[in-house]
Coordinates of C-alpha atoms in Angstrom, one line a residue:
X214 CA -5.0 -63.2 29.9
X215 CA -8.2 -62.5 28.0
X216 CA -11.5 -61.7 29.7
X217 CA -14.8 -63.6 29.8
X218 CA -17.9 -61.5 30.6
X219 CA -20.8 -63.4 32.1
X220 CA -24.0 -61.4 31.6
X221 CA -26.8 -62.2 34.0
X222 CA -30.5 -61.5 33.1
X223 CA -32.2 -61.9 36.5
X224 CA -35.8 -63.0 37.0
X225 CA -37.9 -63.9 40.0
X226 CA -37.4 -67.7 39.6
X227 CA -34.4 -68.0 37.3
X228 CA -31.3 -66.3 36.2
X229 CA -30.0 -66.6 32.6
X230 CA -26.3 -66.3 32.1
X231 CA -24.5 -65.7 28.8
X232 CA -20.7 -65.9 28.6
X233 CA -18.9 -63.9 25.9
X234 CA -15.3 -63.5 25.1
X235 CA -13.4 -60.2 24.8
X236 CA -14.6 -59.9 21.2
X237 CA -18.2 -60.2 22.2
X238 CA -18.5 -63.7 20.8
X239 CA -21.0 -65.9 22.7
X240 CA -19.2 -68.9 24.3
X241 CA -22.1 -70.5 26.3
X242 CA -25.5 -69.9 27.9
X243 CA -27.1 -71.3 31.0
X244 CA -30.3 -70.8 32.9
X245 CA -30.5 -71.7 36.6
X246 CA -33.0 -71.4 39.4
X247 CA -32.4 -68.5 41.9
X248 CA -32.0 -70.8 44.9
X249 CA -28.7 -71.8 46.5
X250 CA -28.4 -74.9 44.2
X251 CA -28.9 -72.8 41.1
X252 CA -26.3 -70.2 42.2
X253 CA -23.8 -73.0 42.9
X254 CA -24.5 -74.5 39.5
X255 CA -23.9 -71.2 37.9
X256 CA -20.6 -70.7 39.8
X257 CA -19.4 -74.2 38.7
X258 CA -20.4 -73.5 35.1
X259 CA -18.4 -70.3 35.1
X260 CA -15.4 -72.0 36.7
X261 CA -15.4 -74.5 33.8
X262 CA -15.1 -71.5 31.4
X263 CA -12.5 -69.7 33.5
X264 CA -9.3 -70.1 31.6
X265 CA -9.5 -66.3 31.6
X266 CA -10.4 -63.5 33.9
X267 CA -14.2 -63.4 34.6
X268 CA -16.3 -60.3 35.0
X269 CA -19.9 -60.7 36.0
X270 CA -22.2 -58.1 34.5
X271 CA -25.6 -58.2 36.1
X272 CA -28.6 -56.4 34.9
X273 CA -29.5 -54.1 37.7
X274 CA -32.5 -55.7 39.3
X275 CA -31.2 -55.6 42.9
X276 CA -34.5 -57.0 44.1
X277 CA -34.1 -59.9 41.8
X278 CA -30.3 -60.4 41.7
X279 CA -29.2 -59.2 45.2
X280 CA -28.6 -62.6 46.6
X281 CA -26.7 -63.7 43.5
X282 CA -24.5 -60.6 43.6
X283 CA -23.8 -60.8 47.3
X284 CA -22.8 -64.5 46.8
X285 CA -20.5 -63.7 43.9
X286 CA -18.8 -60.8 45.7
X287 CA -18.5 -62.9 48.8
X288 CA -16.5 -65.4 46.8
X289 CA -14.2 -62.7 45.4
X290 CA -15.8 -62.3 42.0
X291 CA -15.7 -59.0 40.1
X292 CA -19.2 -57.8 39.6
X293 CA -20.7 -54.7 37.8
X294 CA -24.3 -53.6 37.6
X295 CA -25.5 -53.0 34.1
X296 CA -28.2 -50.3 33.9
X297 CA -31.6 -51.6 32.7
X298 CA -31.8 -48.7 30.2
X299 CA -28.6 -50.0 28.5
X300 CA -30.0 -53.5 28.3
X301 CA -33.3 -52.2 26.9
X302 CA -31.4 -50.4 24.1
X303 CA -29.5 -53.7 23.3
X304 CA -32.7 -55.7 23.3
X305 CA -34.5 -53.2 21.0
X306 CA -31.7 -53.7 18.4
X307 CA -31.7 -57.5 18.8
X308 CA -33.7 -60.1 16.8
X309 CA -36.5 -61.5 18.8
X310 CA -35.4 -65.2 18.8
X311 CA -32.0 -64.5 20.2
X312 CA -32.8 -61.5 22.3
X313 CA -31.0 -62.5 25.6
X314 CA -27.8 -63.8 24.2
X315 CA -27.5 -61.1 21.5
X316 CA -28.1 -58.3 24.1
X317 CA -25.4 -59.8 26.3
X318 CA -23.0 -60.1 23.4
X319 CA -23.3 -56.4 22.9
X320 CA -23.0 -55.6 26.6
X321 CA -20.1 -58.1 26.9
X322 CA -18.0 -56.5 24.2
X323 CA -18.7 -53.0 25.6
X324 CA -17.9 -54.1 29.1
X325 CA -14.7 -55.9 28.1
X326 CA -13.4 -53.0 26.1
X327 CA -14.6 -50.1 28.3
X328 CA -14.5 -51.9 31.6
X329 CA -16.4 -49.9 34.2
X330 CA -16.9 -46.8 32.2
X331 CA -20.7 -47.3 31.7
X332 CA -21.4 -49.7 34.5
X333 CA -22.0 -48.9 38.1
X334 CA -19.4 -51.0 40.0
X335 CA -20.6 -51.8 43.4
X336 CA -22.1 -53.9 46.0
X337 CA -25.7 -54.4 46.9

């Protein structure tokens, strides 16, 4: 079974998710509100992609993504925190127009191949 990594860029009023395959190829992107309806929409969106194992890689903004991560873990999802410093390095190398998805493509391929070696696995 191949892995799909869903990278989350958390913000105060929205979360942007980018799904990438084990090769780091972008599969889909979705932005949702941070409320319960948005989180449910994100879960359903991910389930539609889930012909593979899903790993949620969330940029570490516990104040911004804590509710999302608690909900994901509560539903049995595998979640890793991605250090903001690592995302900043990926964004710095990315073109401006495609910054979010390109950064998550890099993180996704890293996470899928070195699962857990550079990310802090844990709960909020």
